[in-house]
Tab-separated table of C-alpha atoms and ligand atoms in Angstrom:
chain	number	residue	atom	x	y	z
A	6	MET	CA	-17.716	23.740	18.821
A	7	THR	CA	-14.306	22.329	18.792
A	8	VAL	CA	-11.495	24.673	18.080
A	9	THR	CA	-8.781	24.207	15.822
A	10	SER	CA	-5.455	26.000	13.973
A	11	HIS	CA	-3.271	24.248	10.677
A	12	ASN	CA	0.132	24.577	9.889
A	13	PRO	CA	-0.725	27.760	6.851
A	14	ALA	CA	2.341	26.324	5.323
A	15	ASP	CA	1.774	22.159	5.425
A	16	PRO	CA	-2.723	22.239	6.037
A	17	THR	CA	-2.052	18.831	6.732
A	18	ASP	CA	-0.250	19.548	10.345
A	19	LEU	CA	-3.283	20.176	12.829
A	20	VAL	CA	-1.307	22.432	15.250
A	21	VAL	CA	-4.349	22.503	18.221
A	22	SER	CA	-7.628	20.225	18.691
A	23	VAL	CA	-9.515	21.641	21.852
A	24	GLN	CA	-13.062	22.371	22.791
A	25	ALA	CA	-14.016	25.880	22.566
A	26	PRO	CA	-16.174	26.494	26.632
A	27	GLY	CA	-18.603	27.494	25.371
A	28	ALA	CA	-20.755	31.504	26.325
A	29	ALA	CA	-22.238	29.523	30.329
A	30	ALA	CA	-18.054	28.237	31.006
A	31	VAL	CA	-16.891	32.123	29.923
A	32	ARG	CA	-18.906	33.982	32.498
A	33	ALA	CA	-18.125	31.515	35.588
A	34	VAL	CA	-14.117	32.699	34.109
A	35	VAL	CA	-14.873	35.663	34.448
A	36	GLU	CA	-16.737	35.642	37.928
A	37	ARG	CA	-13.887	33.502	39.221
A	38	ALA	CA	-11.247	36.425	37.700
A	39	ARG	CA	-12.899	39.027	39.566
A	40	ALA	CA	-12.987	36.764	43.049
A	41	ALA	CA	-8.949	36.201	42.041
A	42	GLN	CA	-8.682	40.616	41.193
A	43	ARG	CA	-8.688	41.052	44.606
A	44	GLY	CA	-5.581	39.782	45.981
A	45	TRP	CA	-3.922	39.712	42.681
A	46	LEU	CA	-4.913	44.049	43.705
A	47	ALA	CA	-4.144	43.279	47.305
A	48	ALA	CA	-0.525	41.756	46.689
A	49	GLY	CA	1.296	45.254	45.633
A	50	ALA	CA	3.958	46.423	43.188
A	51	ALA	CA	6.087	44.237	44.593
A	52	ALA	CA	4.826	41.287	44.123
A	53	ARG	CA	3.167	42.398	40.727
A	54	SER	CA	6.286	43.567	39.364
A	55	ALA	CA	8.334	40.583	40.222
A	56	ALA	CA	4.993	38.281	38.373
A	57	LEU	CA	5.579	40.722	35.428
A	58	THR	CA	9.618	39.679	35.260
A	59	ARG	CA	9.179	36.701	35.974
A	60	ALA	CA	6.992	36.334	32.876
A	61	ALA	CA	9.893	37.614	30.778
A	62	GLU	CA	12.007	35.614	32.166
A	63	ALA	CA	10.352	32.585	31.238
A	64	ILE	CA	9.504	33.475	27.591
A	65	GLU	CA	13.300	34.153	27.065
A	66	ALA	CA	14.252	31.294	28.667
A	67	HIS	CA	11.639	29.421	25.991
A	68	ALA	CA	12.615	31.734	22.900
A	69	ASP	CA	13.058	29.381	20.900
A	70	GLU	CA	10.570	26.682	20.918
A	71	LEU	CA	7.675	29.842	21.089
A	72	ALA	CA	9.223	30.698	18.178
A	73	ASP	CA	8.948	27.397	16.179
A	74	LEU	CA	5.192	27.242	17.968
A	75	VAL	CA	4.889	30.791	15.917
A	76	VAL	CA	6.748	30.102	12.711
A	77	ARG	CA	3.874	26.169	13.052
A	78	GLU	CA	0.766	28.063	14.123
A	79	VAL	CA	0.119	30.915	11.829
A	80	GLY	CA	2.906	30.416	9.765
A	81	LYS	CA	5.279	33.539	10.169
A	82	PRO	CA	8.803	33.793	8.784
A	83	PRO	CA	11.124	32.407	11.383
A	84	ALA	CA	12.871	35.677	11.548
A	85	GLU	CA	9.911	37.814	12.300
A	86	ALA	CA	9.205	34.739	14.752
A	87	ARG	CA	11.937	35.343	16.827
A	88	GLY	CA	11.619	39.419	16.691
A	89	GLU	CA	8.096	38.501	18.356
A	90	VAL	CA	9.164	36.456	20.748
A	91	ALA	CA	11.980	39.160	21.468
A	92	ARG	CA	9.080	41.727	22.155
A	93	THR	CA	7.390	39.797	24.126
A	94	ALA	CA	9.900	39.450	27.031
A	95	ALA	CA	10.734	43.164	26.713
A	96	ILE	CA	6.906	44.803	26.978
A	97	TRP	CA	6.820	42.136	29.869
A	98	ARG	CA	9.962	43.348	31.022
A	99	TYR	CA	8.630	46.849	29.893
A	100	TYR	CA	5.282	46.911	32.687
A	101	ALA	CA	6.476	45.182	35.031
A	102	GLN	CA	8.292	48.724	36.208
A	103	ALA	CA	4.787	50.134	35.900
A	104	PRO	CA	3.294	48.919	39.663
A	105	TYR	CA	6.083	51.200	41.189
A	106	GLY	CA	5.158	54.510	39.157
A	107	PRO	CA	2.780	56.896	40.085
A	108	SER	CA	-0.892	55.961	40.486
A	109	GLY	CA	-2.029	59.439	41.075
A	110	ALA	CA	-1.448	63.469	42.384
A	111	THR	CA	-2.118	65.805	44.922
A	112	HIS	CA	-3.481	68.860	44.233
A	113	GLU	CA	-4.637	72.299	46.492
A	114	THR	CA	-7.858	72.590	47.835
A	115	ALA	CA	-10.313	75.822	46.079
A	116	ALA	CA	-10.646	76.615	49.981
A	117	GLY	CA	-7.512	76.269	50.976
A	118	GLU	CA	-7.925	73.629	54.000
A	119	GLY	CA	-7.043	70.486	53.324
A	120	LEU	CA	-5.712	68.107	50.456
A	121	LEU	CA	-6.992	67.163	47.280
A	122	LEU	CA	-5.563	63.388	45.947
A	123	THR	CA	-6.145	61.499	42.414
A	124	ARG	CA	-5.600	57.783	42.963
A	125	ARG	CA	-5.730	55.453	39.562
A	126	ARG	CA	-7.656	51.640	40.561
A	127	PRO	CA	-7.976	48.989	37.909
A	128	HIS	CA	-11.289	48.181	37.089
A	129	GLY	CA	-11.334	44.899	38.335
A	130	VAL	CA	-11.210	41.791	35.163
A	131	ALA	CA	-9.412	43.351	31.413
A	132	GLY	CA	-11.865	41.008	28.866
A	133	LEU	CA	-9.107	40.950	26.016
A	134	ILE	CA	-9.952	39.469	22.168
A	135	THR	CA	-7.038	39.108	20.357
A	136	PRO	CA	-6.439	38.632	16.756
A	137	TRP	CA	-4.115	35.370	15.109
A	138	ASN	CA	-1.257	37.958	13.267
A	139	PHE	CA	0.895	39.026	16.269
A	140	PRO	CA	-0.486	36.251	18.438
A	141	LEU	CA	2.345	36.506	21.557
A	142	ALA	CA	2.966	40.535	21.044
A	143	ILE	CA	-0.623	41.652	20.572
A	144	PRO	CA	-1.935	39.353	23.659
A	145	VAL	CA	0.703	41.029	26.299
A	146	TRP	CA	0.468	44.134	25.108
A	147	LYS	CA	-3.059	44.216	26.376
A	148	ALA	CA	-1.704	41.446	29.311
A	149	ALA	CA	1.290	43.006	30.561
A	150	PRO	CA	-0.302	47.292	31.849
A	151	ALA	CA	-4.458	45.523	32.408
A	152	LEU	CA	-1.597	42.690	35.302
A	153	ALA	CA	0.734	45.195	35.837
A	154	MET	CA	-2.726	47.821	37.949
A	155	GLY	CA	-3.764	45.614	39.237
A	156	ASN	CA	-6.317	43.656	37.354
A	157	ALA	CA	-7.305	39.956	36.260
A	158	VAL	CA	-7.381	39.579	32.377
A	159	VAL	CA	-8.834	37.193	31.017
A	160	LEU	CA	-7.925	36.557	26.754
A	161	LYS	CA	-10.188	35.082	23.879
A	162	PRO	CA	-7.446	34.503	21.148
A	163	ALA	CA	-8.335	33.995	17.906
A	164	PRO	CA	-9.127	30.122	17.209
A	165	GLU	CA	-6.387	29.887	14.518
A	166	ALA	CA	-3.631	31.217	17.768
A	167	THR	CA	-4.957	29.149	20.177
A	168	ALA	CA	-1.394	27.022	20.356
A	169	CYS	CA	0.508	30.348	21.283
A	170	ALA	CA	-2.214	31.919	23.646
A	171	LEU	CA	-2.100	28.703	25.805
A	172	ARG	CA	1.353	28.751	26.731
A	173	LEU	CA	2.262	32.202	26.594
A	174	ALA	CA	-0.451	31.464	29.842
A	175	GLU	CA	1.557	28.350	31.145
A	176	LEU	CA	4.331	30.531	30.974
A	177	ALA	CA	3.757	33.337	32.737
A	178	GLY	CA	2.674	31.107	35.735
A	179	LEU	CA	0.742	33.834	37.761
A	180	PRO	CA	-1.426	32.881	40.355
A	181	ALA	CA	-4.617	30.883	39.704
A	182	ASP	CA	-7.779	33.029	37.927
A	183	VAL	CA	-5.275	36.662	37.491
A	184	LEU	CA	-4.269	35.574	33.989
A	185	THR	CA	-6.572	33.464	32.185
A	186	VAL	CA	-7.018	31.872	28.264
A	187	VAL	CA	-10.402	31.218	26.785
A	188	PRO	CA	-11.144	29.418	23.316
A	189	GLY	CA	-13.182	30.049	21.201
A	190	GLY	CA	-15.042	32.147	18.364
A	191	ALA	CA	-17.418	34.637	18.805
A	192	GLU	CA	-19.801	32.492	21.226
A	193	GLU	CA	-17.296	32.994	23.694
A	194	GLY	CA	-16.064	36.288	23.081
A	195	ASP	CA	-19.433	37.621	22.534
A	196	ALA	CA	-19.642	36.595	26.080
A	197	LEU	CA	-16.250	37.939	27.696
A	198	ILE	CA	-17.283	40.947	26.573
A	199	SER	CA	-20.682	40.781	28.141
A	200	GLY	CA	-19.164	40.125	31.168
A	201	ALA	CA	-15.678	41.960	31.475
A	202	ASP	CA	-15.151	45.564	33.259
A	203	VAL	CA	-12.762	47.102	30.419
A	204	VAL	CA	-12.390	45.704	26.826
A	205	SER	CA	-9.751	45.603	24.803
A	206	PHE	CA	-9.892	45.111	21.097
A	207	THR	CA	-7.708	44.500	18.247
A	208	GLY	CA	-9.135	42.451	15.176
A	209	SER	CA	-10.891	43.170	11.872
A	210	THR	CA	-13.454	46.732	11.171
A	211	ALA	CA	-16.761	44.015	10.917
A	212	VAL	CA	-16.311	43.282	14.795
A	213	GLY	CA	-14.469	45.406	16.054
A	214	GLN	CA	-17.400	47.471	15.720
A	215	ALA	CA	-19.808	45.088	17.167
A	216	VAL	CA	-17.086	45.183	19.867
A	217	ILE	CA	-17.675	48.822	20.657
A	218	ARG	CA	-21.600	48.928	20.544
A	219	THR	CA	-21.725	45.600	22.982
A	220	THR	CA	-19.517	47.496	25.135
A	221	THR	CA	-20.768	50.916	25.409
A	222	ALA	CA	-24.062	49.947	25.216
A	223	ARG	CA	-23.285	48.451	28.865
A	224	GLY	CA	-20.898	51.267	29.654
A	225	VAL	CA	-17.632	49.459	29.698
A	226	PRO	CA	-14.668	50.768	28.701
A	227	VAL	CA	-13.434	49.751	25.258
A	228	GLN	CA	-10.655	50.551	23.261
A	229	ALA	CA	-10.553	49.590	19.671
A	230	GLU	CA	-8.320	48.327	17.144
A	231	MET	CA	-8.771	47.476	14.195
A	232	GLY	CA	-8.004	47.032	9.840
A	233	GLY	CA	-6.216	49.782	8.058
A	234	LEU	CA	-5.462	50.496	4.599
A	235	ASN	CA	-1.732	51.876	4.286
A	236	ALA	CA	-0.126	53.980	2.210
A	237	ALA	CA	2.986	55.254	1.552
A	238	LEU	CA	4.354	58.037	0.372
A	239	VAL	CA	7.427	59.013	-2.304
A	240	LEU	CA	8.111	61.740	-2.914
A	241	PRO	CA	10.093	62.853	-6.190
A	242	ASP	CA	13.668	63.430	-4.294
A	243	ALA	CA	13.271	59.768	-2.551
A	244	ASP	CA	16.324	57.478	-2.321
A	245	ILE	CA	14.092	55.110	-4.761
A	246	GLU	CA	15.809	51.943	-4.384
A	247	GLN	CA	15.669	52.574	-0.260
A	248	ALA	CA	11.869	52.949	-1.006
A	249	ALA	CA	11.573	50.162	-2.654
A	250	GLY	CA	13.105	48.030	0.030
A	251	GLN	CA	11.306	48.611	2.678
A	252	LEU	CA	8.068	49.373	0.782
A	253	ALA	CA	8.460	46.215	-0.590
A	254	TYR	CA	8.730	44.013	3.335
A	255	ALA	CA	5.767	46.284	4.336
A	256	ILE	CA	4.053	45.062	1.462
A	257	ALA	CA	4.892	41.402	1.257
A	258	GLY	CA	6.848	40.451	4.940
A	259	TYR	CA	4.669	38.476	6.827
A	260	ALA	CA	2.703	38.358	3.848
A	261	GLY	CA	0.863	41.696	4.172
A	262	GLN	CA	-0.632	40.534	6.962
A	263	LYS	CA	-0.651	42.654	9.289
A	264	CYS	CA	-2.583	45.632	10.486
A	265	THR	CA	-0.041	48.314	9.310
A	266	ALA	CA	0.984	46.809	5.786
A	267	THR	CA	0.860	48.782	2.830
A	268	SER	CA	-1.432	48.308	0.231
A	269	ARG	CA	-1.418	51.712	-1.336
A	270	VAL	CA	2.140	52.498	-2.458
A	271	ILE	CA	1.569	56.673	-4.391
A	272	ALA	CA	4.477	57.860	-6.306
A	273	VAL	CA	4.571	61.148	-6.418
A	274	GLY	CA	5.303	63.296	-10.342
A	275	ALA	CA	8.926	61.799	-11.097
A	276	ALA	CA	8.930	58.944	-8.459
A	277	HIS	CA	6.906	57.024	-10.180
A	278	GLN	CA	8.633	55.788	-13.491
A	279	PRO	CA	12.146	54.459	-11.148
A	280	LEU	CA	9.159	53.277	-8.206
A	281	ARG	CA	7.393	51.574	-10.240
A	282	GLU	CA	10.422	49.464	-11.421
A	283	ALA	CA	12.495	49.199	-8.610
A	284	LEU	CA	9.548	48.308	-6.801
A	285	ALA	CA	8.122	45.742	-9.475
A	286	LYS	CA	11.685	44.064	-9.495
A	287	ALA	CA	11.980	43.496	-5.495
A	288	LEU	CA	8.645	42.253	-5.013
A	289	THR	CA	9.482	39.298	-7.952
A	290	ALA	CA	12.986	38.663	-6.087
A	291	LEU	CA	10.396	38.275	-3.096
A	292	ALA	CA	8.358	35.496	-5.193
A	293	GLU	CA	11.878	33.518	-5.066
A	294	PRO	CA	11.428	30.313	-3.317
A	295	SER	CA	13.639	31.090	-0.439
A	296	ALA	CA	12.614	34.176	-0.346
A	297	LEU	CA	9.014	33.370	-0.615
A	298	ALA	CA	9.013	31.616	2.880
A	299	ALA	CA	11.783	33.853	4.326
A	300	VAL	CA	10.216	37.891	3.940
A	301	CYS	CA	6.694	36.464	2.872
A	302	GLY	CA	5.203	33.485	4.450
A	303	PRO	CA	1.778	31.865	3.956
A	304	VAL	CA	-1.371	33.111	4.116
A	305	ILE	CA	-3.471	31.874	7.335
A	306	SER	CA	-6.102	30.278	5.552
A	307	SER	CA	-7.338	28.572	1.598
A	308	ALA	CA	-9.939	31.549	3.096
A	309	ALA	CA	-8.030	34.250	3.067
A	310	ARG	CA	-6.070	33.619	-0.114
A	311	GLU	CA	-9.435	32.284	-2.597
A	312	ARG	CA	-9.965	36.060	-1.171
A	313	LEU	CA	-7.169	37.563	-2.515
A	314	THR	CA	-6.631	35.510	-6.041
A	315	ALA	CA	-10.645	36.991	-6.551
A	316	ALA	CA	-9.526	40.936	-5.529
A	317	ILE	CA	-6.329	40.285	-8.491
A	318	ASP	CA	-8.771	38.773	-10.834
A	319	SER	CA	-11.306	41.036	-10.714
A	320	ALA	CA	-8.856	44.176	-10.965
A	321	LEU	CA	-7.503	43.322	-14.426
A	322	ALA	CA	-11.037	42.225	-15.567
A	323	ALA	CA	-10.741	45.746	-14.181
A	324	GLY	CA	-8.533	46.918	-16.549
A	325	ALA	CA	-5.268	46.411	-13.629
A	326	THR	CA	-1.725	46.150	-14.842
A	327	VAL	CA	-0.197	43.103	-12.987
A	328	LEU	CA	3.631	44.533	-11.854
A	329	ALA	CA	4.471	41.591	-10.173
A	330	GLY	CA	3.562	38.367	-9.223
A	331	GLY	CA	0.735	37.697	-9.589
A	332	GLY	CA	0.050	33.832	-9.043
A	333	VAL	CA	0.153	30.894	-6.907
A	334	PRO	CA	2.576	28.856	-6.226
A	335	GLU	CA	3.134	25.444	-6.498
A	336	GLY	CA	2.690	23.462	-3.602
A	337	ALA	CA	1.084	22.310	-0.505
A	338	GLY	CA	0.820	26.067	1.753
A	339	TRP	CA	-1.314	28.722	1.477
A	340	PHE	CA	1.157	31.003	-0.586
A	341	ILE	CA	1.031	33.451	-2.828
A	342	GLU	CA	3.228	35.511	-4.639
A	343	PRO	CA	3.751	39.372	-3.204
A	344	THR	CA	1.327	40.935	-6.452
A	345	LEU	CA	1.835	45.052	-7.211
A	346	LEU	CA	-0.233	46.343	-9.538
A	347	ALA	CA	-1.113	49.706	-11.721
A	348	ASP	CA	-4.229	50.659	-13.258
A	349	VAL	CA	-6.592	49.620	-10.754
A	350	PRO	CA	-9.745	51.856	-10.887
A	351	ALA	CA	-11.161	54.397	-8.125
A	352	GLY	CA	-13.526	52.311	-5.949
A	353	HIS	CA	-12.531	49.037	-6.573
A	354	PRO	CA	-12.455	47.300	-3.421
A	355	LEU	CA	-8.407	46.847	-3.750
A	356	ARG	CA	-8.588	50.470	-2.783
A	357	THR	CA	-10.950	50.735	-0.269
A	358	GLU	CA	-10.710	47.733	1.772
A	359	GLU	CA	-8.237	45.630	2.964
A	360	PHE	CA	-7.376	42.591	1.975
A	361	PHE	CA	-4.641	41.419	4.594
A	362	GLY	CA	-2.771	39.935	2.047
A	363	PRO	CA	0.964	40.506	-0.117
A	364	VAL	CA	-1.283	42.760	-2.432
A	365	ALA	CA	-0.998	46.241	-3.291
A	366	VAL	CA	-2.161	49.280	-5.480
A	367	LEU	CA	-0.314	51.635	-7.679
A	368	LEU	CA	-1.366	55.020	-8.254
A	369	SER	CA	0.630	58.463	-8.869
A	370	ALA	CA	-0.180	61.727	-7.965
A	371	ALA	CA	0.984	64.591	-9.406
A	372	ASP	CA	2.024	66.497	-5.870
A	373	LEU	CA	2.362	66.237	-2.196
A	374	ASP	CA	-0.918	67.574	-2.449
A	375	GLU	CA	-2.979	65.253	-4.179
A	376	ALA	CA	-0.882	62.259	-2.512
A	377	VAL	CA	-2.489	63.598	1.188
A	378	GLU	CA	-5.589	63.606	-0.904
A	379	LEU	CA	-5.466	59.871	-1.733
A	380	ALA	CA	-3.939	58.926	1.453
A	381	ASN	CA	-6.723	60.378	3.391
A	382	ASP	CA	-9.320	59.020	0.926
A	383	THR	CA	-10.281	56.484	3.162
A	384	ARG	CA	-11.910	55.937	6.750
A	385	HIS	CA	-9.093	52.789	7.659
A	386	SER	CA	-5.954	55.773	8.671
A	387	LEU	CA	-3.514	53.737	9.744
A	388	ALA	CA	-0.279	53.930	9.543
A	389	THR	CA	1.231	55.438	6.697
A	390	SER	CA	4.793	55.618	5.379
A	391	VAL	CA	6.412	58.854	3.873
A	392	HIS	CA	10.247	58.274	1.685
A	393	THR	CA	11.447	62.210	1.001
A	394	ARG	CA	14.970	63.152	1.995
A	395	ASP	CA	13.081	67.030	2.819
A	396	LEU	CA	12.978	67.217	6.108
A	397	ASP	CA	9.575	70.511	5.349
A	398	THR	CA	7.940	68.139	3.830
A	399	ALA	CA	8.091	65.030	5.840
A	400	LEU	CA	6.434	67.629	8.155
A	401	ALA	CA	4.048	69.019	6.011
A	402	ALA	CA	3.541	64.886	5.778
A	403	ALA	CA	2.807	64.000	8.768
A	404	ASP	CA	0.745	67.212	9.916
A	405	ARG	CA	-2.521	66.589	6.980
A	406	LEU	CA	-1.808	62.507	6.799
A	407	ASP	CA	-4.499	61.243	8.708
A	408	ALA	CA	-3.076	58.077	9.801
A	409	GLY	CA	-2.200	57.095	14.024
A	410	MET	CA	1.096	56.585	13.163
A	411	ILE	CA	3.785	58.816	10.016
A	412	ARG	CA	6.354	56.648	9.381
A	413	VAL	CA	9.325	59.196	7.833
A	414	ASN	CA	11.654	56.980	5.229
A	415	ALA	CA	10.358	53.742	7.296
A	416	PRO	CA	8.190	51.309	6.601
A	417	SER	CA	4.946	51.236	7.207
A	418	SER	CA	4.155	48.540	9.370
A	419	GLY	CA	6.890	48.549	12.393
A	420	VAL	CA	5.897	48.869	16.255
A	421	ASP	CA	7.356	50.705	18.921
A	422	PHE	CA	5.667	49.378	21.560
A	423	HIS	CA	6.344	52.440	24.233
A	424	LEU	CA	4.898	54.816	22.484
A	425	PRO	CA	0.910	55.277	22.313
A	426	PHE	CA	-0.585	52.761	18.849
A	427	GLY	CA	-3.353	53.740	17.156
A	428	GLY	CA	-5.794	54.476	14.593
A	429	ALA	CA	-7.448	57.060	13.503
A	430	LYS	CA	-11.294	57.297	12.056
A	431	ALA	CA	-13.036	53.500	11.776
A	432	ALA	CA	-9.296	51.510	12.403
A	433	GLY	CA	-9.177	53.131	16.386
A	434	TYR	CA	-11.918	53.572	18.639
A	435	GLY	CA	-10.869	54.798	22.148
A	436	SER	CA	-7.408	55.600	24.198
A	437	ARG	CA	-4.272	54.471	23.089
A	438	GLU	CA	-2.682	50.962	23.792
A	439	GLN	CA	0.954	50.829	24.001
A	440	GLY	CA	2.940	52.172	26.541
A	441	ARG	CA	2.217	54.960	29.671
A	442	ALA	CA	-1.480	55.525	27.355
A	443	ALA	CA	-2.168	51.749	28.632
A	444	LEU	CA	-1.776	52.637	31.940
A	445	ASP	CA	-4.503	54.617	31.567
A	446	PHE	CA	-7.074	53.238	30.231
A	447	TYR	CA	-6.474	49.670	32.425
A	448	THR	CA	-7.735	52.510	35.579
A	449	ALA	CA	-10.329	54.973	36.646
A	450	GLU	CA	-9.366	58.195	38.118
A	451	ARG	CA	-10.834	59.374	41.188
A	452	THR	CA	-10.546	62.413	42.943
A	453	VAL	CA	-10.634	61.525	47.046
A	454	THR	CA	-10.818	65.246	49.855
A	455	LEU	CA	-8.654	64.700	52.506
A	456	LEU	CA	-10.433	67.510	55.031
A	457	PRO	CA	-8.776	68.087	58.512
A	458	ALA	CA	-10.909	65.960	61.107
A	459	GLY	CA	-12.865	68.158	63.806
A	460	GLY	CA	-11.800	72.081	61.025
A	461	ALA	CA	-14.201	74.182	59.100
A	462	ARG	CA	-17.857	72.738	57.970
B	514	NAD	P1	-11.406	38.934	13.331
B	514	NAD	O1	-11.671	39.941	13.751
B	514	NAD	O2	-11.598	37.912	12.524
B	514	NAD	O3	-10.738	37.959	14.791
B	514	NAD	C1	-10.391	38.797	15.756
B	514	NAD	C2	-10.901	38.589	17.326
B	514	NAD	O4	-12.460	38.530	17.488
B	514	NAD	C3	-10.699	37.063	17.811
B	514	NAD	O5	-10.312	36.240	18.282
B	514	NAD	C4	-12.399	36.359	17.149
B	514	NAD	O6	-12.071	35.442	17.534
B	514	NAD	C5	-12.839	37.448	17.983
B	514	NAD	N1	-14.701	37.593	17.202
B	514	NAD	C6	-15.450	37.614	16.687
B	514	NAD	N2	-15.953	37.807	16.579
B	514	NAD	C7	-16.555	38.312	17.778
B	514	NAD	C8	-17.798	38.371	18.629
B	514	NAD	N3	-19.058	38.852	17.760
B	514	NAD	N4	-18.119	39.400	19.605
B	514	NAD	C9	-16.101	38.826	20.004
B	514	NAD	N5	-15.492	38.506	19.327
B	514	NAD	C10	-15.304	38.309	18.114
B	514	NAD	O7	-9.741	39.426	12.665
B	514	NAD	P2	-8.290	38.030	12.495
B	514	NAD	O8	-8.286	38.043	11.265
B	514	NAD	O9	-8.371	37.666	13.694
B	514	NAD	O10	-7.292	39.246	12.445
B	514	NAD	C11	-6.785	40.256	11.771
B	514	NAD	C12	-7.387	41.655	11.666
B	514	NAD	O11	-6.974	42.422	12.725
B	514	NAD	C13	-6.775	42.459	10.421
B	514	NAD	O12	-8.705	43.358	9.810
B	514	NAD	C14	-5.810	43.450	10.862
B	514	NAD	O13	-6.121	44.718	10.675
B	514	NAD	C15	-6.757	43.502	12.160
B	514	NAD	N6	-5.371	43.780	13.307
B	514	NAD	C16	-5.504	45.112	13.854
B	514	NAD	C17	-4.412	45.821	14.551
B	514	NAD	C18	-4.207	46.982	14.952
B	514	NAD	O14	-3.588	47.478	16.014
B	514	NAD	N7	-4.815	47.894	14.424
B	514	NAD	C19	-3.197	44.600	14.496
B	514	NAD	C20	-3.506	43.825	14.245
B	514	NAD	C21	-4.818	42.804	13.581
């Protein structure tokens, strides 16, 4: 199989074309990584820390080139692409400190004599499977903690983001076989999760569930971050103009192609009418050609755009009303107008499935209770935003919402890489990514009992 990626803003622009290596070659890469891992761990904390710091420096030194590649390969608007590059360097730097951190604790023995130690050790080879939508940040927020803790890494990126992943590994400049990128699709991904000692997946729910089944059957630690169907709750006391601006960005920023993008807006009570008007206006403004390119950008493929337009058409046929967008602009790229629909009936796929595009439905709720019930009415509970001036309301909502991440007066999309990241219910499986949680995930804890030689038996 040949892996290709095309520029979503100009599909005639072929970004990369490489041969996928096939399953046997992936197994060989895993074995080489396993051999290299021993030396990587033995090199010690200072060497690993320095290597991760150099990886950060290389990203910073090539920031413009990388941002251009992200724009070209996955259609990310330039400002967001530059932000992702900066964040990627920051993630390398953050985890560059981790090798110096504690790797365990000491305890008293129950009997009094001797000493108990806990010690965290790397698993071996971390198999990472990543999506295309954050082609630098997601691979690095998995690879950096895995490497910091002494694992070797084999990364299988999404085909659509192959060039970004290959350049990332090249710039990292780690010792041979410590960080390897294998291009490819399902065959290479499956071979990787069948051989790796720990697996971290980010992508769609359907693929994630298959990855979980394979790895749990092997008894290998796995985490999977999957699709979201994210809600925003707007209370009557919210700053409606601010909320509308944030929601427009959460719906249409990078064409809604973030797992944390908002796709359901729930207006509570008297918020409904002013929000409906303000949000429709804000999204309509983003359909202007310059804003469409600067904020929204194209979707990843013509198939993705067709799926979105078919969903909009079927909602309209079922009685929905277009409040903003709904159309496809002229031109070559895979653009679609940021779209807001009202009156989408319960049970319609736009209310139950992730479509991964700049399309949202507007719903109304009589009060906070009903809004929470609507927000929780999904298996894909990743991120929810709550817009209110009242702290009690915000805290009450945060207590009762199922989502893995709750953001108050902020768009649902947005991540702080030093805190645990992940979804609830079908949106996430296994321990959290990022922050210190990631260091635990990429290590196994051992208990060591030390008794004095020649002491009581
Ligand atoms: P995808 O599920 O199609 O692909 C993800 C990765 O899995 C790719 O590398 C793909 O090649 C690989 N893959 C496909 N079949 C496989 C198999 N049988 N075995 C092993 N690997 C296999 O997802 P995508 O289209 O690349 O990304 C978009 C999806 O990712 C959306 O659903 C989005 O919500 C999700 N996502 C989730 C998060 C999160 O943290 N929750 C973050 C970003 C994206």
